[in-house]
């Protein structure tokens, strides 16, 4: 049986990944400090013999991993990820932790990957493109990032994490790869995490005002969680992925205002759509070019935006 370590395994994407890996008969070690994730995301896994949870901040020395004798694969998904300053879970409220988990945390994990000769995957973000001057974004685009703006603690941290990963590839020939995750949504997302899909659905089902920031003309492209998990696994487990960078996301680009209207319709909500100030440095456009993932991984999203929204509406209604 092969052993996988998932850093950030109690988070939204991480916990889905842990479940999927357990179903495929991997032994899973989940490392998470529960800063912006929740223990309940993995509570159903704790009783499984092949699942181990270590509550630990990977930015600090990883002493508690001392008794582990082998790790075949390491996924690094540990980081606060919501940009919404109104959410207590946002990286805006954890600027130093966000910088450290993607820098010192990435370094600490890479050292362990080197020791065990583990295959390594670093979860970067579409945020490394900043407010992109080209659309769709391709992996070879360098981005347009404000180096000290409010979002820089995340954007620059992810850029540094990529550079650190490539440092280990070039210096140590480590078998590592980078994925850039575009907006992802679905069940287990926290209702209070401040992201647009969770906000709009929860506002709509409570018939509260749906808060569109700015004019709502800015665009995003939304990927359903199950598709994302498939893409992440393929980036790790497929051949010919060493030292590669993959955009993972759904290229179905939508205006934020259209998303508000669609969710209002789908929930049959009486909510008003209201307009609030656009956050600083909010990217105007975001759409992944996924031709590389299609070609090398044979991956593309299977779940349409409407289908994924319907599943997510059902989930939020149920909790
Ligand atoms: N947004 C919005 N209303 C909300 C939350 C977000 O209009 O209640 C907008 C936000 O300004 C951005 C887009 O929706 O343009 C996506 O925001 P999110 O925080 O989900 O992620 P981002 O793509 O900005 O990282």
Short mmCIF file of C-alpha atoms and ligand atoms in Angstrom, two decimals:
data_model
loop_
_atom_site.label_atom_id
_atom_site.label_comp_id
_atom_site.label_asym_id
_atom_site.label_seq_id
_atom_site.Cartn_x
_atom_site.Cartn_y
_atom_site.Cartn_z
CA UNK A 1 0.00 0.00 0.00
CA UNK A 2 1.39 3.41 -0.94
CA UNK A 3 1.48 6.31 1.51
CA UNK A 4 0.32 9.81 0.64
CA UNK A 5 0.73 12.95 2.73
CA UNK A 6 -1.81 15.72 2.17
CA UNK A 7 -0.82 19.04 3.77
CA UNK A 8 -3.98 21.10 4.17
CA UNK A 9 -5.96 17.87 4.15
CA UNK A 10 -8.70 19.24 6.40
CA UNK A 11 -9.49 22.09 4.03
CA UNK A 12 -12.17 22.24 1.36
CA UNK A 13 -10.16 20.76 -1.51
CA UNK A 14 -7.79 18.80 0.76
CA UNK A 15 -10.54 16.87 2.55
CA UNK A 16 -12.15 15.87 -0.76
CA UNK A 17 -8.72 14.73 -1.95
CA UNK A 18 -8.12 12.68 1.24
CA UNK A 19 -11.49 10.91 0.78
CA UNK A 20 -10.80 10.15 -2.84
CA UNK A 21 -7.31 8.77 -2.09
CA UNK A 22 -8.67 6.55 0.71
CA UNK A 23 -11.27 5.19 -1.72
CA UNK A 24 -8.40 4.30 -4.04
CA UNK A 25 -6.67 2.39 -1.22
CA UNK A 26 -3.85 4.75 -0.40
CA UNK A 27 -2.72 5.20 3.19
CA UNK A 28 -3.37 8.90 3.87
CA UNK A 29 -1.56 11.15 6.33
CA UNK A 30 -3.40 14.45 6.68
CA UNK A 31 -1.42 17.36 8.14
CA UNK A 32 -3.33 20.52 8.98
CA UNK A 33 -3.24 23.19 11.70
CA UNK A 34 -6.99 23.91 11.32
CA UNK A 35 -6.32 27.65 10.98
CA UNK A 36 -8.90 28.21 8.23
CA UNK A 37 -10.11 24.61 7.81
CA UNK A 38 -12.33 22.60 10.15
CA UNK A 39 -11.89 19.27 11.94
CA UNK A 40 -15.43 18.29 10.95
CA UNK A 41 -14.32 18.08 7.31
CA UNK A 42 -12.33 14.96 8.18
CA UNK A 43 -14.33 13.64 11.16
CA UNK A 44 -15.80 10.81 9.06
CA UNK A 45 -12.26 9.70 8.12
CA UNK A 46 -10.73 9.52 11.60
CA UNK A 47 -11.99 6.00 12.32
CA UNK A 48 -10.50 4.58 9.11
CA UNK A 49 -7.37 2.49 9.76
CA UNK A 50 -5.55 3.92 6.74
CA UNK A 51 -6.10 7.54 7.77
CA UNK A 52 -3.90 9.46 10.16
CA UNK A 53 -4.43 13.08 11.19
CA UNK A 54 -1.55 15.20 12.47
CA UNK A 55 -2.50 18.65 13.78
CA UNK A 56 0.57 20.67 12.90
CA UNK A 57 1.59 23.94 11.28
CA UNK A 58 3.91 22.98 8.42
CA UNK A 59 5.56 26.42 8.65
CA UNK A 60 7.19 25.23 11.88
CA UNK A 61 9.71 22.38 12.21
CA UNK A 62 7.93 19.15 11.36
CA UNK A 63 9.07 17.09 14.37
CA UNK A 64 5.77 15.25 14.79
CA UNK A 65 6.30 13.59 11.40
CA UNK A 66 9.36 11.89 12.94
CA UNK A 67 7.85 8.43 13.29
CA UNK A 68 6.77 8.21 9.66
CA UNK A 69 9.09 5.89 7.77
CA UNK A 70 7.97 6.44 4.19
CA UNK A 71 5.94 8.83 2.04
CA UNK A 72 5.41 7.99 -1.64
CA UNK A 73 3.49 11.13 -2.60
CA UNK A 74 3.11 14.58 -1.03
CA UNK A 75 0.38 17.06 -1.94
CA UNK A 76 0.87 20.59 -0.56
CA UNK A 77 -2.52 22.28 -0.38
CA UNK A 78 -2.01 24.00 2.96
CA UNK A 79 -2.87 27.72 2.89
CA UNK A 80 -5.60 30.18 3.74
CA UNK A 81 -7.23 30.90 0.37
CA UNK A 82 -10.19 33.27 0.64
CA UNK A 83 -9.50 36.90 -0.33
CA UNK A 84 -12.64 38.26 1.36
CA UNK A 85 -11.67 40.62 4.19
CA UNK A 86 -15.17 40.26 5.66
CA UNK A 87 -14.48 36.60 6.39
CA UNK A 88 -12.54 35.67 9.54
CA UNK A 89 -11.00 32.82 7.51
CA UNK A 90 -9.55 35.10 4.86
CA UNK A 91 -5.86 35.33 4.03
CA UNK A 92 -6.25 39.09 4.41
CA UNK A 93 -6.76 38.37 8.13
CA UNK A 94 -3.81 35.92 8.22
CA UNK A 95 -1.19 37.72 6.12
CA UNK A 96 1.93 36.40 7.87
CA UNK A 97 0.60 32.84 8.20
CA UNK A 98 -0.23 32.83 4.48
CA UNK A 99 3.24 34.03 3.53
CA UNK A 100 4.90 31.50 5.83
CA UNK A 101 2.89 28.40 4.92
CA UNK A 102 3.71 28.88 1.23
CA UNK A 103 7.39 29.74 1.84
CA UNK A 104 8.75 28.07 5.01
CA UNK A 105 5.96 25.47 4.81
CA UNK A 106 6.81 24.59 1.22
CA UNK A 107 10.50 24.39 2.10
CA UNK A 108 9.84 22.10 5.10
CA UNK A 109 7.72 19.73 3.01
CA UNK A 110 10.21 19.71 0.14
CA UNK A 111 13.01 18.73 2.55
CA UNK A 112 10.90 15.77 3.68
CA UNK A 113 10.08 14.87 0.06
CA UNK A 114 13.81 14.83 -0.63
CA UNK A 115 14.47 12.60 2.38
CA UNK A 116 11.82 10.05 1.35
CA UNK A 117 12.24 10.57 -2.39
CA UNK A 118 8.50 11.36 -2.50
CA UNK A 119 6.77 12.68 -5.58
CA UNK A 120 5.67 16.21 -4.77
CA UNK A 121 2.80 18.44 -5.92
CA UNK A 122 2.54 22.11 -5.01
CA UNK A 123 -0.90 23.68 -5.22
CA UNK A 124 -0.39 27.14 -6.62
CA UNK A 125 -3.20 29.38 -7.77
CA UNK A 126 -4.62 31.37 -10.65
CA UNK A 127 -3.83 34.31 -8.36
CA UNK A 128 -0.21 34.15 -9.54
CA UNK A 129 -1.54 35.77 -12.75
CA UNK A 130 -2.79 38.73 -10.65
CA UNK A 131 -5.05 41.04 -12.68
CA UNK A 132 -4.20 39.36 -15.97
CA UNK A 133 -3.46 41.43 -19.05
CA UNK A 134 -4.29 38.46 -21.27
CA UNK A 135 -7.21 36.08 -21.37
CA UNK A 136 -7.50 33.16 -21.22
CA UNK A 137 -4.42 32.66 -19.04
CA UNK A 138 -1.88 30.14 -20.29
CA UNK A 139 0.82 28.59 -18.10
CA UNK A 140 3.57 30.56 -19.84
CA UNK A 141 2.00 33.94 -18.96
CA UNK A 142 4.03 35.61 -16.16
CA UNK A 143 1.13 37.56 -14.69
CA UNK A 144 0.43 41.07 -13.50
CA UNK A 145 0.76 41.17 -9.72
CA UNK A 146 0.94 44.09 -7.29
CA UNK A 147 3.93 43.05 -5.14
CA UNK A 148 2.72 44.79 -1.96
CA UNK A 149 -1.03 45.19 -2.42
CA UNK A 150 -3.58 43.59 -0.08
CA UNK A 151 -3.66 40.37 -2.12
CA UNK A 152 0.13 40.15 -2.38
CA UNK A 153 0.41 38.06 0.80
CA UNK A 154 -1.29 35.28 -1.17
CA UNK A 155 -0.18 36.04 -4.75
CA UNK A 156 3.49 36.52 -3.95
CA UNK A 157 3.46 33.62 -1.48
CA UNK A 158 2.15 31.30 -4.20
CA UNK A 159 4.73 32.65 -6.66
CA UNK A 160 7.46 32.03 -4.07
CA UNK A 161 6.11 28.50 -3.44
CA UNK A 162 6.38 27.77 -7.17
CA UNK A 163 9.95 29.14 -7.23
CA UNK A 164 10.91 27.02 -4.19
CA UNK A 165 9.44 23.90 -5.80
CA UNK A 166 11.42 24.57 -8.97
CA UNK A 167 14.52 25.23 -6.87
CA UNK A 168 14.27 21.66 -5.55
CA UNK A 169 13.59 20.28 -9.02
CA UNK A 170 16.66 22.02 -10.47
CA UNK A 171 19.07 21.55 -7.56
CA UNK A 172 17.98 18.09 -6.36
CA UNK A 173 16.20 16.64 -9.40
CA UNK A 174 13.14 16.13 -7.20
CA UNK A 175 10.09 14.66 -8.98
CA UNK A 176 7.80 17.65 -8.39
CA UNK A 177 5.09 19.50 -10.28
CA UNK A 178 2.93 22.62 -9.81
CA UNK A 179 -0.79 23.03 -10.37
CA UNK A 180 -2.57 26.39 -10.55
CA UNK A 181 -6.04 26.04 -9.12
CA UNK A 182 -8.71 28.36 -10.55
CA UNK A 183 -11.95 29.17 -8.68
CA UNK A 184 -13.35 25.93 -7.27
CA UNK A 185 -16.59 25.34 -5.40
CA UNK A 186 -18.89 22.63 -4.07
CA UNK A 187 -19.98 20.81 -0.92
CA UNK A 188 -17.88 21.22 2.24
CA UNK A 189 -17.04 24.79 1.31
CA UNK A 190 -17.61 26.88 4.42
CA UNK A 191 -20.73 29.04 4.26
CA UNK A 192 -18.80 31.89 5.93
CA UNK A 193 -15.64 31.65 3.88
CA UNK A 194 -16.56 34.73 1.87
CA UNK A 195 -16.16 33.28 -1.62
CA UNK A 196 -18.61 34.36 -4.27
CA UNK A 197 -20.42 31.04 -4.83
CA UNK A 198 -20.89 30.23 -1.14
CA UNK A 199 -21.93 33.82 -0.40
CA UNK A 200 -24.46 34.03 -3.25
CA UNK A 201 -26.05 30.63 -2.59
CA UNK A 202 -26.36 31.21 1.16
CA UNK A 203 -27.72 34.72 0.65
CA UNK A 204 -30.19 33.45 -1.96
CA UNK A 205 -31.56 30.53 0.07
CA UNK A 206 -32.11 32.85 3.06
CA UNK A 207 -33.72 35.48 0.77
CA UNK A 208 -31.11 37.98 1.96
CA UNK A 209 -29.52 40.57 -0.36
CA UNK A 210 -27.09 39.06 -2.86
CA UNK A 211 -23.92 41.17 -2.60
CA UNK A 212 -22.29 41.87 -5.97
CA UNK A 213 -18.97 43.69 -5.56
CA UNK A 214 -18.36 46.46 -8.09
CA UNK A 215 -20.52 46.39 -11.22
CA UNK A 216 -20.38 42.60 -11.45
CA UNK A 217 -18.78 42.85 -14.90
CA UNK A 218 -15.63 41.12 -13.64
CA UNK A 219 -15.41 37.49 -14.72
CA UNK A 220 -14.49 34.20 -13.10
CA UNK A 221 -14.64 30.58 -14.30
CA UNK A 222 -15.93 28.05 -11.78
CA UNK A 223 -14.81 24.44 -11.43
CA UNK A 224 -16.80 21.84 -9.49
CA UNK A 225 -14.82 20.12 -6.72
CA UNK A 226 -15.05 16.56 -8.13
CA UNK A 227 -13.49 17.69 -11.41
CA UNK A 228 -10.74 19.52 -9.52
CA UNK A 229 -9.86 16.46 -7.42
CA UNK A 230 -9.59 14.33 -10.58
CA UNK A 231 -7.27 16.93 -12.14
CA UNK A 232 -5.07 17.10 -9.03
CA UNK A 233 -4.68 13.31 -8.89
CA UNK A 234 -3.87 13.11 -12.61
CA UNK A 235 -1.22 15.85 -12.23
CA UNK A 236 0.45 13.76 -9.52
CA UNK A 237 0.00 10.23 -10.82
CA UNK A 238 0.30 10.62 -14.62
CA UNK A 239 3.64 10.09 -16.33
CA UNK A 240 5.41 13.06 -17.94
CA UNK A 241 4.33 15.54 -15.27
CA UNK A 242 7.70 16.11 -13.55
CA UNK A 243 8.70 19.80 -13.62
CA UNK A 244 5.44 20.73 -15.35
CA UNK A 245 2.93 23.44 -14.42
CA UNK A 246 -0.77 22.83 -15.09
CA UNK A 247 -3.72 25.20 -14.99
CA UNK A 248 -6.69 23.35 -13.48
CA UNK A 249 -10.09 24.98 -13.75
CA UNK A 250 -13.25 25.20 -15.80
CA UNK A 251 -12.92 27.54 -18.80
CA UNK A 252 -16.66 28.38 -18.72
CA UNK A 253 -16.22 32.11 -18.01
CA UNK A 254 -19.09 34.05 -16.39
CA UNK A 255 -19.66 37.63 -15.26
CA UNK A 256 -20.19 37.86 -11.49
CA UNK A 257 -23.51 39.66 -12.03
CA UNK A 258 -24.69 36.82 -14.30
CA UNK A 259 -23.74 34.34 -11.58
CA UNK A 260 -25.86 36.30 -9.07
CA UNK A 261 -28.83 36.26 -11.47
CA UNK A 262 -28.42 32.55 -12.23
CA UNK A 263 -28.20 31.55 -8.55
CA UNK A 264 -31.21 33.71 -7.74
CA UNK A 265 -33.19 31.93 -10.46
CA UNK A 266 -31.99 28.45 -9.54
CA UNK A 267 -32.92 28.92 -5.86
CA UNK A 268 -36.24 30.66 -6.73
CA UNK A 269 -35.10 33.34 -4.30
CA UNK A 270 -36.78 36.66 -3.57
CA UNK A 271 -33.37 38.21 -2.71
CA UNK A 272 -32.51 41.65 -4.09
CA UNK A 273 -29.21 41.97 -5.92
CA UNK A 274 -27.26 44.80 -4.25
CA UNK A 275 -23.96 46.39 -5.26
CA UNK A 276 -21.08 46.88 -2.82
CA UNK A 277 -17.59 48.36 -3.31
CA UNK A 278 -15.15 46.31 -5.36
CA UNK A 279 -12.27 45.05 -3.19
CA UNK A 280 -8.82 46.51 -3.95
CA UNK A 281 -6.91 44.73 -6.73
CA UNK A 282 -9.87 42.45 -7.54
CA UNK A 283 -8.90 40.83 -10.87
CA UNK A 284 -11.16 41.96 -13.75
CA UNK A 285 -11.00 38.71 -15.60
CA UNK A 286 -10.02 35.08 -15.02
CA UNK A 287 -10.31 32.14 -17.37
CA UNK A 288 -7.93 29.19 -17.58
CA UNK A 289 -6.46 27.91 -20.81
CA UNK A 290 -6.49 24.19 -20.01
CA UNK A 291 -5.13 22.88 -23.30
CA UNK A 292 -1.97 21.62 -21.57
CA UNK A 293 -3.91 19.62 -18.94
CA UNK A 294 -6.12 18.24 -21.73
CA UNK A 295 -3.12 17.12 -23.75
CA UNK A 296 -0.81 15.73 -21.05
CA UNK A 297 -3.32 14.61 -18.39
CA UNK A 298 -6.30 13.83 -20.63
CA UNK A 299 -8.31 15.97 -18.20
CA UNK A 300 -11.12 18.43 -18.62
CA UNK A 301 -14.05 19.29 -16.34
CA UNK A 302 -17.10 17.05 -16.84
CA UNK A 303 -19.59 18.90 -14.65
CA UNK A 304 -21.26 21.97 -16.14
CA UNK A 305 -21.59 25.19 -14.17
CA UNK A 306 -25.38 24.75 -13.89
CA UNK A 307 -25.05 21.13 -12.74
CA UNK A 308 -22.38 22.00 -10.17
CA UNK A 309 -24.36 24.98 -8.86
CA UNK A 310 -27.43 22.71 -8.44
CA UNK A 311 -25.43 20.19 -6.40
CA UNK A 312 -23.94 22.98 -4.27
CA UNK A 313 -27.37 24.58 -3.68
CA UNK A 314 -28.66 21.19 -2.47
CA UNK A 315 -25.68 20.88 -0.13
CA UNK A 316 -26.10 24.33 1.45
CA UNK A 317 -29.85 23.74 1.81
CA UNK A 318 -29.08 20.49 3.66
CA UNK A 319 -26.75 21.93 6.31
N1 LIG B 1 -17.65 38.71 -5.07
C1 LIG B 1 -18.87 39.33 -5.07
N2 LIG B 1 -19.67 39.17 -3.98
C2 LIG B 1 -19.34 38.41 -2.91
C3 LIG B 1 -18.09 37.73 -2.94
C4 LIG B 1 -17.26 37.92 -4.03
O1 LIG B 1 -19.24 40.05 -6.02
O2 LIG B 1 -20.14 38.31 -1.97
C5 LIG B 1 -16.78 38.87 -6.27
C6 LIG B 1 -15.34 39.26 -5.97
O3 LIG B 1 -15.22 40.66 -5.87
C7 LIG B 1 -14.63 38.69 -7.19
C8 LIG B 1 -15.42 37.43 -7.52
O4 LIG B 1 -16.69 37.61 -6.91
O5 LIG B 1 -14.69 39.58 -8.28
C9 LIG B 1 -14.80 36.15 -7.00
O6 LIG B 1 -14.50 36.34 -5.66
P1 LIG B 1 -13.96 35.19 -4.71
O7 LIG B 1 -13.73 35.81 -3.37
O8 LIG B 1 -14.87 34.02 -4.76
O9 LIG B 1 -12.58 34.70 -5.32
P2 LIG B 1 -11.40 35.39 -6.18
O10 LIG B 1 -11.61 34.87 -7.55
O11 LIG B 1 -11.50 36.87 -6.13
O12 LIG B 1 -10.16 34.86 -5.54
#
